[in-house]
GROMACS .gro file of C-alpha atoms in nm:
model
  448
    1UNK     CA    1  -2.031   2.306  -0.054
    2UNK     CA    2  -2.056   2.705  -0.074
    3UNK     CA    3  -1.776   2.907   0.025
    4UNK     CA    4  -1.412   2.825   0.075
    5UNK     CA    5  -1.387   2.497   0.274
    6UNK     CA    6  -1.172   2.470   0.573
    7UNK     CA    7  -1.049   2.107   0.519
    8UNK     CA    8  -0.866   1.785   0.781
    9UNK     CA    9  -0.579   1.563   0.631
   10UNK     CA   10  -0.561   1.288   0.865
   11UNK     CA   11  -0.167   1.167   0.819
   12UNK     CA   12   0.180   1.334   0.717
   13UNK     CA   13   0.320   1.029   0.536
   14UNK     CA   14   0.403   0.967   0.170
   15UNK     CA   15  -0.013   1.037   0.100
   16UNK     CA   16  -0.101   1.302   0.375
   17UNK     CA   17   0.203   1.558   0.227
   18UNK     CA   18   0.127   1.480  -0.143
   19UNK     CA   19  -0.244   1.620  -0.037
   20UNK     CA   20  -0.128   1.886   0.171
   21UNK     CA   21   0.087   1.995  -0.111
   22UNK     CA   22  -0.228   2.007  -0.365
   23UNK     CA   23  -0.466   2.174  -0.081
   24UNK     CA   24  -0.172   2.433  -0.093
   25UNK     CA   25  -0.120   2.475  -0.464
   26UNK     CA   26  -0.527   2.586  -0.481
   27UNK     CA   27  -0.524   2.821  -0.209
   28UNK     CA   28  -0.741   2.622   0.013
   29UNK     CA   29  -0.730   2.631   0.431
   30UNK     CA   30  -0.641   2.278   0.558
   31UNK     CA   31  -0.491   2.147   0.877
   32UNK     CA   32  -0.286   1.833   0.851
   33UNK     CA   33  -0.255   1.598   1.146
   34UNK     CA   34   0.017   1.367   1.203
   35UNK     CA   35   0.076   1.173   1.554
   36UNK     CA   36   0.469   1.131   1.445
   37UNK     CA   37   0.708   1.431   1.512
   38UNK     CA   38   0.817   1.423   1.132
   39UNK     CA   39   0.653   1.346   0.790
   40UNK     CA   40   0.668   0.989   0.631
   41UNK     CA   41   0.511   0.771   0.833
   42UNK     CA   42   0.615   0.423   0.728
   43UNK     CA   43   0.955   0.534   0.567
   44UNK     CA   44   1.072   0.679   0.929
   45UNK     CA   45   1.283   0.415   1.084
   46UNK     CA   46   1.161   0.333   1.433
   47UNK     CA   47   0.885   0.635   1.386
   48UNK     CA   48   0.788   0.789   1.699
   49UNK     CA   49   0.411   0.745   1.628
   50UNK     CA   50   0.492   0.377   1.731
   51UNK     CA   51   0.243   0.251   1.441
   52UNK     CA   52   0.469   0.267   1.111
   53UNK     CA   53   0.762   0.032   1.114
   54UNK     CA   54   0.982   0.014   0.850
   55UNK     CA   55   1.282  -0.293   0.908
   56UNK     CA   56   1.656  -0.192   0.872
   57UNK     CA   57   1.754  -0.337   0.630
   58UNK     CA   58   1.410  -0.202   0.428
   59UNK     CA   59   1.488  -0.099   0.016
   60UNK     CA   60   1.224   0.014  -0.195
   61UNK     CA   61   1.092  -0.290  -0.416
   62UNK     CA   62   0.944  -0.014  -0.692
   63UNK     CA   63   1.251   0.203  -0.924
   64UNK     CA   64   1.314   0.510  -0.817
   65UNK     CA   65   1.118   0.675  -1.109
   66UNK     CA   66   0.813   0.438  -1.092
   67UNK     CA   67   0.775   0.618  -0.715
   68UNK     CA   68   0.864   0.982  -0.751
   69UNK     CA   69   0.652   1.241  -0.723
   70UNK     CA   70   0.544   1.382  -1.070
   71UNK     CA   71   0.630   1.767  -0.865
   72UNK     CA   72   0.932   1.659  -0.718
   73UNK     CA   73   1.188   1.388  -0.839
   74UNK     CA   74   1.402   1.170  -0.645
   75UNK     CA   75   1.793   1.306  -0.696
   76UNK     CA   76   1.959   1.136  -0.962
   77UNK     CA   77   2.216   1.003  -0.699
   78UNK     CA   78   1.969   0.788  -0.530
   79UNK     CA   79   2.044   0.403  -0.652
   80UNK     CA   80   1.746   0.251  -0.853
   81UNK     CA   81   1.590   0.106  -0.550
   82UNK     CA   82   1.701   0.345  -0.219
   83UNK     CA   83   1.690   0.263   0.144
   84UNK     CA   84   1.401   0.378   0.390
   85UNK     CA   85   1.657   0.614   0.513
   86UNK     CA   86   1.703   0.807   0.204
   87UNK     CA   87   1.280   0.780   0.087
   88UNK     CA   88   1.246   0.908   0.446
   89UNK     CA   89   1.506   1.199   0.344
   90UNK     CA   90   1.331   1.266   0.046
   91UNK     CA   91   0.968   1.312   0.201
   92UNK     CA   92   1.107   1.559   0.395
   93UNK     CA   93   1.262   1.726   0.167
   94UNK     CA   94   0.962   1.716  -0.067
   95UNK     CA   95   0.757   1.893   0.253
   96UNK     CA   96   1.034   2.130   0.302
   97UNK     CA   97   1.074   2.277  -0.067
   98UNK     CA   98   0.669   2.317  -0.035
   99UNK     CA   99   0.643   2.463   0.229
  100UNK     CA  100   0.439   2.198   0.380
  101UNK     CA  101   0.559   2.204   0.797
  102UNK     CA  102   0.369   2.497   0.857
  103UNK     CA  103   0.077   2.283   0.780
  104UNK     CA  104   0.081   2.021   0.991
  105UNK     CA  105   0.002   2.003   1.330
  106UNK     CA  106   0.288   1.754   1.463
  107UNK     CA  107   0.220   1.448   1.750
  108UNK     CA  108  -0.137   1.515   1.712
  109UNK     CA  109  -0.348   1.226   1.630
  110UNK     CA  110  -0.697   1.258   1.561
  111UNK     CA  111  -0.893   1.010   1.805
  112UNK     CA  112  -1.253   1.039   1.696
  113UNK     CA  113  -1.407   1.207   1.334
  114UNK     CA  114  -1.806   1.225   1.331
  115UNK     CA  115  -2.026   1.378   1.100
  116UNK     CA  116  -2.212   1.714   1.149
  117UNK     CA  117  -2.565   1.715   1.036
  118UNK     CA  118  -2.502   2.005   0.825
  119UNK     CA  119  -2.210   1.798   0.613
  120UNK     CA  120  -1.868   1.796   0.739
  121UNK     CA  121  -1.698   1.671   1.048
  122UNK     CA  122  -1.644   1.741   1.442
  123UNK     CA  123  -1.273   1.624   1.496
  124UNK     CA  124  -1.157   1.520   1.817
  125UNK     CA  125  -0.802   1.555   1.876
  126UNK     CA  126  -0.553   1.377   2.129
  127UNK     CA  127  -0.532   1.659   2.305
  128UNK     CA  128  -0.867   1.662   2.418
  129UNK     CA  129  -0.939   1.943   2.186
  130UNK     CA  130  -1.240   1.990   1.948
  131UNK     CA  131  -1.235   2.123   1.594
  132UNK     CA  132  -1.476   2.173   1.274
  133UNK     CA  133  -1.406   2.112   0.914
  134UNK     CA  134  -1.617   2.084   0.577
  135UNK     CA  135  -1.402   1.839   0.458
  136UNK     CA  136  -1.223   1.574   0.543
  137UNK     CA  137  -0.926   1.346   0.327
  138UNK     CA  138  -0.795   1.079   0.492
  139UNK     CA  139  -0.456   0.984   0.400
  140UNK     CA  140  -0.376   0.727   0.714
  141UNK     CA  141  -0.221   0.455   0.467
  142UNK     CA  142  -0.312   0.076   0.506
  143UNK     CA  143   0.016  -0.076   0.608
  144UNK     CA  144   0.019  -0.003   0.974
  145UNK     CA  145  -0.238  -0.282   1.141
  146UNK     CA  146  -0.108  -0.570   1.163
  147UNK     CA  147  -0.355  -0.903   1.018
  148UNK     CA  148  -0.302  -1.177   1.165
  149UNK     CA  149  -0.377  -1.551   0.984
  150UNK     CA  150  -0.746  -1.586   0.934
  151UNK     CA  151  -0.875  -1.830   1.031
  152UNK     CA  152  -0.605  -1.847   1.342
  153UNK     CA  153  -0.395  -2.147   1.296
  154UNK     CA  154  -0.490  -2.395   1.551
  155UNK     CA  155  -0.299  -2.506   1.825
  156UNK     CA  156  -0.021  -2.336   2.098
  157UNK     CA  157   0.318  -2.215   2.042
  158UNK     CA  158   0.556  -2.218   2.295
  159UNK     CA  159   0.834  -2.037   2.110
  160UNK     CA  160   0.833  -1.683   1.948
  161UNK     CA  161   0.526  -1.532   1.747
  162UNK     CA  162   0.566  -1.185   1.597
  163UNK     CA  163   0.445  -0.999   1.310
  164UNK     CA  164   0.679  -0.877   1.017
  165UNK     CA  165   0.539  -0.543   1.158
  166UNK     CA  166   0.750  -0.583   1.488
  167UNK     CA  167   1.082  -0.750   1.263
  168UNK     CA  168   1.341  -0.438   1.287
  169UNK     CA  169   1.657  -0.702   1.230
  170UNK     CA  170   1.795  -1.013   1.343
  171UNK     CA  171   1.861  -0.854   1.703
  172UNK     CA  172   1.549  -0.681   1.754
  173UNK     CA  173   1.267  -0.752   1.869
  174UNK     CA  174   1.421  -1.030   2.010
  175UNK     CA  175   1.731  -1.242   1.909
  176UNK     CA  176   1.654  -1.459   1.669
  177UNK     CA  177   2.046  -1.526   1.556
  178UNK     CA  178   2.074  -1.881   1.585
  179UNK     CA  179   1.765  -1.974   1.633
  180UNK     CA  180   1.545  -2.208   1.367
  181UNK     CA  181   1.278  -1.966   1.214
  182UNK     CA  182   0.953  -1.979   1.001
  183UNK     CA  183   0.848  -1.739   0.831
  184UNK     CA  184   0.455  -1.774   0.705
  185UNK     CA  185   0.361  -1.528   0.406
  186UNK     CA  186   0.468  -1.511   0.043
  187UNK     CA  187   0.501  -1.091  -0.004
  188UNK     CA  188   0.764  -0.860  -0.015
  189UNK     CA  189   0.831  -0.865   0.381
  190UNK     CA  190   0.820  -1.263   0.423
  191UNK     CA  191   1.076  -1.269   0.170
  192UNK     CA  192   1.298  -0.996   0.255
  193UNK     CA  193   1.316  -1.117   0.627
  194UNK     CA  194   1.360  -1.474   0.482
  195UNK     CA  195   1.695  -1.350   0.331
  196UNK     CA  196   1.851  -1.153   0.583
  197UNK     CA  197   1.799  -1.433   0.834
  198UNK     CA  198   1.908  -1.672   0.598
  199UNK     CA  199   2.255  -1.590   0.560
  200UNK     CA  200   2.502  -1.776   0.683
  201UNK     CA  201   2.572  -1.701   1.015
  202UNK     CA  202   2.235  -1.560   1.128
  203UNK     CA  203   1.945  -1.812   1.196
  204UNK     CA  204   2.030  -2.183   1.256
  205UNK     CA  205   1.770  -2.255   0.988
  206UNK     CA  206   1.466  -2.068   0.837
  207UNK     CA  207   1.173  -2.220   0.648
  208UNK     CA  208   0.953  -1.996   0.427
  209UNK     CA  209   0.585  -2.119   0.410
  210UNK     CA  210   0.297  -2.011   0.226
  211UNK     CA  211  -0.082  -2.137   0.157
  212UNK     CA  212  -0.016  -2.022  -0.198
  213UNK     CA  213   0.207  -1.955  -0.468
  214UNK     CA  214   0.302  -1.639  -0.606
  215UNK     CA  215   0.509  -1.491  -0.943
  216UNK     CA  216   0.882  -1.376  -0.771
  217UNK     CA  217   0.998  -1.162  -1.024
  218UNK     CA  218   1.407  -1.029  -1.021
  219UNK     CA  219   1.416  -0.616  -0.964
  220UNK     CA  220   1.596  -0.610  -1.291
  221UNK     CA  221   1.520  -0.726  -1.648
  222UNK     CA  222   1.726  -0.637  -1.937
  223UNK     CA  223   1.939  -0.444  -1.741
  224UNK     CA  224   1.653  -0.189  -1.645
  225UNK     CA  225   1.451  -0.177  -1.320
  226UNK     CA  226   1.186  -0.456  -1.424
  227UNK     CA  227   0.912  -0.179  -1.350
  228UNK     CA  228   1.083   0.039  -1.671
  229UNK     CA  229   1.015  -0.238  -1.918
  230UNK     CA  230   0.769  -0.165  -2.120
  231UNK     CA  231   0.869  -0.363  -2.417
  232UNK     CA  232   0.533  -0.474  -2.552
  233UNK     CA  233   0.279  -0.205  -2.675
  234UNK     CA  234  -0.017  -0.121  -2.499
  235UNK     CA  235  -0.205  -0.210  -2.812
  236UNK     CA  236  -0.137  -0.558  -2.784
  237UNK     CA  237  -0.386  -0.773  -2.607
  238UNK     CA  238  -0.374  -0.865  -2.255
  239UNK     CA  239  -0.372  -1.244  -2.276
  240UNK     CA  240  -0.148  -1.179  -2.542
  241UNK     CA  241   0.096  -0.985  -2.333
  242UNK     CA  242   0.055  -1.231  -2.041
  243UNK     CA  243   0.149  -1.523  -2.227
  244UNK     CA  244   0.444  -1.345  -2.356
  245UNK     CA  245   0.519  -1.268  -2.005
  246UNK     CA  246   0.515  -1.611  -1.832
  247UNK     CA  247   0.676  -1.755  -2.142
  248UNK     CA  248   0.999  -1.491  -2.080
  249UNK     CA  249   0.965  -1.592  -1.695
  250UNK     CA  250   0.993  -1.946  -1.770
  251UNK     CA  251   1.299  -1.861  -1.970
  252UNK     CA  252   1.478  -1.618  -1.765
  253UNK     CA  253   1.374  -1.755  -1.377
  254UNK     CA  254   1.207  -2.047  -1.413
  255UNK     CA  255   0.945  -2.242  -1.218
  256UNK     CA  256   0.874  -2.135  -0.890
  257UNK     CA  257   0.792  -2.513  -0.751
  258UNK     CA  258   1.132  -2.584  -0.874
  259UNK     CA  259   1.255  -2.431  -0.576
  260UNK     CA  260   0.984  -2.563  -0.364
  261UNK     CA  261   0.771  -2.263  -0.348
  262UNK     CA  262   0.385  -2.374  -0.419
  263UNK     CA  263   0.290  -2.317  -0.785
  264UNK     CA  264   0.078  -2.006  -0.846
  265UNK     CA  265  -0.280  -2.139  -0.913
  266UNK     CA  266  -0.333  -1.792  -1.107
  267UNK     CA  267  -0.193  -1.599  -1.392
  268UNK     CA  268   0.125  -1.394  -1.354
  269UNK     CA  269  -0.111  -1.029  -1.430
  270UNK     CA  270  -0.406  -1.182  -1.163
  271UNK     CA  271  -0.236  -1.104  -0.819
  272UNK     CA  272  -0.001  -0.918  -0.665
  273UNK     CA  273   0.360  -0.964  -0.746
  274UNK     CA  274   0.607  -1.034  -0.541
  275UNK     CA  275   0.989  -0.873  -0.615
  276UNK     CA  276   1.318  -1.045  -0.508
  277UNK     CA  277   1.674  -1.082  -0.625
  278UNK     CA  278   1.755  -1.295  -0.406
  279UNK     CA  279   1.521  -1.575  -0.242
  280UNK     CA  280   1.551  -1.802  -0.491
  281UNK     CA  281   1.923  -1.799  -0.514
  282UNK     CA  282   1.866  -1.890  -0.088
  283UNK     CA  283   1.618  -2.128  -0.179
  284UNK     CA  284   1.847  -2.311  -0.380
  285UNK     CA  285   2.156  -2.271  -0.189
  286UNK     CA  286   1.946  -2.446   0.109
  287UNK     CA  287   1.980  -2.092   0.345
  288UNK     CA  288   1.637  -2.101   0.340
  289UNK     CA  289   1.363  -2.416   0.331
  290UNK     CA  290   1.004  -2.408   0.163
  291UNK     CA  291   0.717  -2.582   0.358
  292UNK     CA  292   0.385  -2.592   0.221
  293UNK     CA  293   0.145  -2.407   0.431
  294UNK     CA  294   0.148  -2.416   0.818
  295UNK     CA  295  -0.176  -2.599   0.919
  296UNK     CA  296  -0.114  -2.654   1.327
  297UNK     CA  297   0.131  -2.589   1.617
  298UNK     CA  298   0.180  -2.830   1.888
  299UNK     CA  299   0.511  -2.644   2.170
  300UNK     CA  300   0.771  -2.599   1.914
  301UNK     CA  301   0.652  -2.852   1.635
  302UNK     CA  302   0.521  -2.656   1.316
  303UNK     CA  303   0.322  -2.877   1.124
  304UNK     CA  304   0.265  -2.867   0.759
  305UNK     CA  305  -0.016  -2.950   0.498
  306UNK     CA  306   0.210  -3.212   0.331
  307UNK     CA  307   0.247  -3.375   0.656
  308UNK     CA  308   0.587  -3.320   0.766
  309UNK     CA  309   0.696  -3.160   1.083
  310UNK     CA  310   0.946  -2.895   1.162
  311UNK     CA  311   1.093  -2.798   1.560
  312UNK     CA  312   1.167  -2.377   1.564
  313UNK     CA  313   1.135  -2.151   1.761
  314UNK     CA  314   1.028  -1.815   1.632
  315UNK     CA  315   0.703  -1.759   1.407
  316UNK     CA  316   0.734  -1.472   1.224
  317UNK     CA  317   0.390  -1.415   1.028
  318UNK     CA  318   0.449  -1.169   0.743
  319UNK     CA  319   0.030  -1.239   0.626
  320UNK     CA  320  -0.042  -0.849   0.548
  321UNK     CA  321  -0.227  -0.578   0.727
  322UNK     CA  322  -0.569  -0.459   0.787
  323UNK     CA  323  -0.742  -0.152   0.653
  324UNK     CA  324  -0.873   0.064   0.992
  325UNK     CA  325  -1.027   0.368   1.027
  326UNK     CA  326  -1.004   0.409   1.408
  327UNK     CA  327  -1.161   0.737   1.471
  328UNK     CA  328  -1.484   0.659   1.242
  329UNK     CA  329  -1.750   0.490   1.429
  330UNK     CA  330  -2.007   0.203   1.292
  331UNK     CA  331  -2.150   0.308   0.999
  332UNK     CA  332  -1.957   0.630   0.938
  333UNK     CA  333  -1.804   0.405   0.587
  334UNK     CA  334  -1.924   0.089   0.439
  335UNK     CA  335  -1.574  -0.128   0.577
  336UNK     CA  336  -1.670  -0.459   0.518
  337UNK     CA  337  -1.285  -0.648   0.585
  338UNK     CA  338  -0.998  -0.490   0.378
  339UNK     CA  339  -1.319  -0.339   0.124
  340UNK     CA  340  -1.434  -0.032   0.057
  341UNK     CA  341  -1.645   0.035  -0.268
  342UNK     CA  342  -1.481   0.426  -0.354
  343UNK     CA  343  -1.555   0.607  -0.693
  344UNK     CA  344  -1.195   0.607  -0.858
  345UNK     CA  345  -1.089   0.517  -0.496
  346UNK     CA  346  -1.123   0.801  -0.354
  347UNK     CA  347  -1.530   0.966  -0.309
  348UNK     CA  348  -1.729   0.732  -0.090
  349UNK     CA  349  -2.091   0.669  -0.284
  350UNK     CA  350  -2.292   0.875  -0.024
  351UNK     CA  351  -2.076   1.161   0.070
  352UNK     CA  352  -1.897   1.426  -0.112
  353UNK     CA  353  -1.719   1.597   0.201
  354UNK     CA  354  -1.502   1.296   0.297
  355UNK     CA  355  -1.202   1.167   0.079
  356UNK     CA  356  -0.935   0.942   0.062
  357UNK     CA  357  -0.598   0.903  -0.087
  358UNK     CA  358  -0.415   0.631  -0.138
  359UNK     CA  359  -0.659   0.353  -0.040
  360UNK     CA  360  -0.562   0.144  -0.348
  361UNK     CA  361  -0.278  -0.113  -0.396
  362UNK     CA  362  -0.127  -0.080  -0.783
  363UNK     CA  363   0.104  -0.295  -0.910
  364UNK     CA  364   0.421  -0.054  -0.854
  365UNK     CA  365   0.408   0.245  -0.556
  366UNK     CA  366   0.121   0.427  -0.499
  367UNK     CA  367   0.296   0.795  -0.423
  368UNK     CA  368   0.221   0.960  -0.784
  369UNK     CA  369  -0.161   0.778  -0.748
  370UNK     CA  370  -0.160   0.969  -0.444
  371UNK     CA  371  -0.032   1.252  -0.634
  372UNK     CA  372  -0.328   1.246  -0.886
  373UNK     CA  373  -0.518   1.171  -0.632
  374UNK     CA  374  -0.486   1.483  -0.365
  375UNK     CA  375  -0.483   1.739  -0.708
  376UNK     CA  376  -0.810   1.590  -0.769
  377UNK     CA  377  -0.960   1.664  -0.475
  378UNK     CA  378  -0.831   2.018  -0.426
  379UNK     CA  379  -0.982   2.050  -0.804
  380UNK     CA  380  -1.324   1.932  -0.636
  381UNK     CA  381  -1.334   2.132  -0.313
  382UNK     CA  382  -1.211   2.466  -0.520
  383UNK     CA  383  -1.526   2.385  -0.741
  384UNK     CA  384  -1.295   2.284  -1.067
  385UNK     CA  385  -1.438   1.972  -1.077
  386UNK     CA  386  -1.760   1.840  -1.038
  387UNK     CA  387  -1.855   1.491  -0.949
  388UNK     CA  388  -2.107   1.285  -1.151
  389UNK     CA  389  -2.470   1.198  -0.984
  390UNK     CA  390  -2.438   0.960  -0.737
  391UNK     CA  391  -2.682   0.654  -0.945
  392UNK     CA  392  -2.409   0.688  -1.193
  393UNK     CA  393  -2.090   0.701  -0.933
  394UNK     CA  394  -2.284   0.339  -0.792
  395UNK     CA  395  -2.327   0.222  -1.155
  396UNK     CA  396  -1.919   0.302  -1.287
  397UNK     CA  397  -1.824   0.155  -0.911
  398UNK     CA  398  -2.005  -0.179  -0.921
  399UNK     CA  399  -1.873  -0.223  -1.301
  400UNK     CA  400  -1.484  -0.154  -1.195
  401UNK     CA  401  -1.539  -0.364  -0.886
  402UNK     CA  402  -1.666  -0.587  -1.070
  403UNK     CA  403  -1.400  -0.626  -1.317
  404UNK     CA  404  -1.096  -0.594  -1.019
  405UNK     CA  405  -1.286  -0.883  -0.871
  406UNK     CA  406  -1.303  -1.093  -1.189
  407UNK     CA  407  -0.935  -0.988  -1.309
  408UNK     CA  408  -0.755  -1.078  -0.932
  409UNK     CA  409  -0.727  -1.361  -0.696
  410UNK     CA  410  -0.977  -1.300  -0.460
  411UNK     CA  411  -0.811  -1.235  -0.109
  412UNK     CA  412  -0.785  -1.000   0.147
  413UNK     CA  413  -0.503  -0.810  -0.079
  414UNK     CA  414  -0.651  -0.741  -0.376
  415UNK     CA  415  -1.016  -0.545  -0.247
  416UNK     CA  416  -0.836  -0.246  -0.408
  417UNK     CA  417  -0.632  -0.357  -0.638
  418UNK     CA  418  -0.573  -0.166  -0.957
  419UNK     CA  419  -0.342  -0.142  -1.295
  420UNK     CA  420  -0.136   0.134  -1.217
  421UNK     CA  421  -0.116   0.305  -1.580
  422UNK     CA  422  -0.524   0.178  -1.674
  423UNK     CA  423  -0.627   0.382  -1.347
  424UNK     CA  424  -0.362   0.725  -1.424
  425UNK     CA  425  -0.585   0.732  -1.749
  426UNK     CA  426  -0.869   0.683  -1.631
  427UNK     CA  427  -0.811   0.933  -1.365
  428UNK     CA  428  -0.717   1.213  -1.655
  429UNK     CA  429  -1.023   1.095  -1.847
  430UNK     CA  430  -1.277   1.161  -1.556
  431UNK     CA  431  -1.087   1.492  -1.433
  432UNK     CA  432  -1.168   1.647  -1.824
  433UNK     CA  433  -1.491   1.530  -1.794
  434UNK     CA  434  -1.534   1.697  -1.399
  435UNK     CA  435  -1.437   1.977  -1.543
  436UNK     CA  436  -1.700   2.009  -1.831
  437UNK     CA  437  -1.950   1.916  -1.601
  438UNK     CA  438  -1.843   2.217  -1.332
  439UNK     CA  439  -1.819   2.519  -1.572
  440UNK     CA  440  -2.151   2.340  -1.727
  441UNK     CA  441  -2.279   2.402  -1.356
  442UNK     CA  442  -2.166   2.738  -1.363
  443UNK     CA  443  -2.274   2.835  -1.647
  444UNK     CA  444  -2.627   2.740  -1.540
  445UNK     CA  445  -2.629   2.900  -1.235
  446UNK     CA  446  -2.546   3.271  -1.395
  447UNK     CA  447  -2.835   3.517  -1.387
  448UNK     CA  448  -2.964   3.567  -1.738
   0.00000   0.00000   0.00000
């Protein structure tokens, strides 16, 4: 695009200020819309925007230093793993030292984005208002529509059904002290509500059930955050360093179906991790039950794919969330479930004035991704960077997709998945390369 682009961040959480900051750093004119009252989206507890939702008793299940900003570490008083209160605290201190508030246009949400003709997009704005932008990055996270089991498990429930989504503590949404609970999922949520209602005292019983297994690693190893281990060399091979790694889990944890959980039909580097200290210690103190998966509801009777039977009377599904876009129409992107094929997951294949950061899911947070992420773009709409064609954006796509597809269990949860340190260099490899490419460009389009 000629000229200085006046850009649209949809979203003021953890993504939305890490862009606005890197719009800022290059001089560019943005606009940042948020529908909350404050930055941080899912990190504000009970968030006014009434669409992030972060639990009380909600810790960070990636160290401290694995989810700092790069520009702007977490105080070394914060404990390896804080609260939501204090990452909350820290995103707003991260857009105050920026200078990011003046930015943002607060409890404004943008209801409807459609493409000019001439590139660019006509945003319409909950207030009724119209605006124009070149660009547009959308930084709206993914954790924020609830998905629901699919296919639906059959039958009626005449209990309690809720989504981890709506689970702010055992009081609230509804009192679930004393009561016998299932909770359906195997992630960090189904696990961490597991617990809490699984001390004594709380629930009457809880049963944890899941369709399939997966690797529960501690938050610690070697007396480090588990994230901070990095004891075999990147040289090594990777079936090397995953046999090394499920032979030190079968030393140090165990067997997950030793506590009932299902085994995990995949390798312990194929899917998705999920971290606890605690559930198997609950699993085998009997606090909490494993059931196989949930295959039918009859009134209160949960039944099981083992055939046994269980009476409770709350549901609580903790089974993920959807990706949405709600102010694109049909065909705006290629959303085909929780996929989206993105160049380095962030350009779409057919546009280069729409963005997006943070539409990945690494295996540790995705804040300094986003990071990367936003100071690539502002490097692209300032002209520092240039984009390859787009036959050989398709071509590196496909191939990586490809790859992610092979490498991960194939599920709803792992459309974007990535290797957190693989993708940072192969972020810094392309951005050297953009960069040739652009003063290449310029040096072209000189007169003689």
């Amino acid at each position: 695009m000629s000229g200085a682009p006046r850009v649209a961040v949809i979203g003021a959480g953890a993504c939305g200020i890490a862009t606005a900051k890197a719009l800022a750093d290059a001089g560019l004119s943005f606009v940042c819309f948020e529908k909350s009252d404050r930055v941080g989206g899912n990190w504000v507890f009970k968030n006014k925007n009434r669409v992030s939702s972060a639990y009380r008793s909600l810790h960070i299940n990636t160290s401290r230093e694995r989810m700092q900003f790069r520009d702007f570490p977490m105080p070394k008083d914060y404990p390896d793993y804080p609260r939501h209160d204090l990452i909350a605290r820290y995103f707003e201190s991260y857009a105050q030292a920026f200078g990011l508030h003046q930015h943002i246009r607060f409890e404004t949400s943008v209801e409807r984005a459609v493409p000019r003709p001439e590139g660019g997009f006509r945003l319409t704005l909950s207030s009724g208002k119209q605006e124009e932008f070149d660009a547009l990055i959308v930084a709206n996270g993914h954790h924020w529509d609830p998905a629901w089991p699919d296919p639906e498990i059959p039958g009626e429930f005449s209990g309690l059904e809720l989504h981890s989504h709506s689970y702010v503590d055992p009081d609230e949404p509804s009192a679930l002290r004393g009561k016998r609970v299932l909770v359906v999922g195997m992630g960090n949520s189904a696990m961490d509500i597991a617990c809490e209602l699984g001390h004594p005292g709380v629930a009457e019983r809880v049963f944890l059930a899941a369709r399939r297994g997966a690797w529960v690693l501690p938050k610690y190893a070697f007396g480090k955050p588990i994230d901070q281990n990095s004891l075999l060399p990147a040289f090594i091979p990777a079936r090397v360093r995953r046999t090394l790694a499920e032979l030190w889990y079968r030393l140090a944890v165990g067997r997950p179906e030793d506590f009932g959980l299902p085994k995990p039909e995949h390798h312990i580097d194929q899917a998705h991790p999920t971290m606890s200290d605690e559930i198997l210690a609950r699993l085998g103190s009997g606090d909490v039950s494993a059931k196989p998966a949930l295959t039918r509801r009859a009134g209160k009777t949960a039944h099981f794919s083992d055939g046994s039977t269980e009476q409770v009377d709350v549901i609580i599904y903790a089974t993920g969330y959807k990706v949405s876009f709600p102010f694109f129409e049909s065909g705006v992107v290629p959303l085909k479930g929780n996929d989206l094929p993105l160049y380095l997951r962030i350009f779409p294949l057919d546009r280069q004035d729409l963005f997006f950061v943070g539409l990945a899911q690494p295996v540790g947070a995705v804040m300094p991704l986003a990071e990367a992420q936003a100071k690539l773009i502002a490097e692209a709409l300032s002209g520092g960077y240039e984009l390859p064609n787009q036959a050989e954006r398709s071509r590196r796509t496909k191939r990586e997709r490809a790859t992610m597809f092979a490498r991960y269990v194939p599920s709803r949860r792992h459309t974007m998945q990535l290797d957190y340190d693989e993708y940072v260099a192969d972020l810094a490899t392309e951005t050297e390369a953009g960069r040739r490419r652009a003063k290449h460009s310029a040096a072209r389009a000189r007169p003689a």
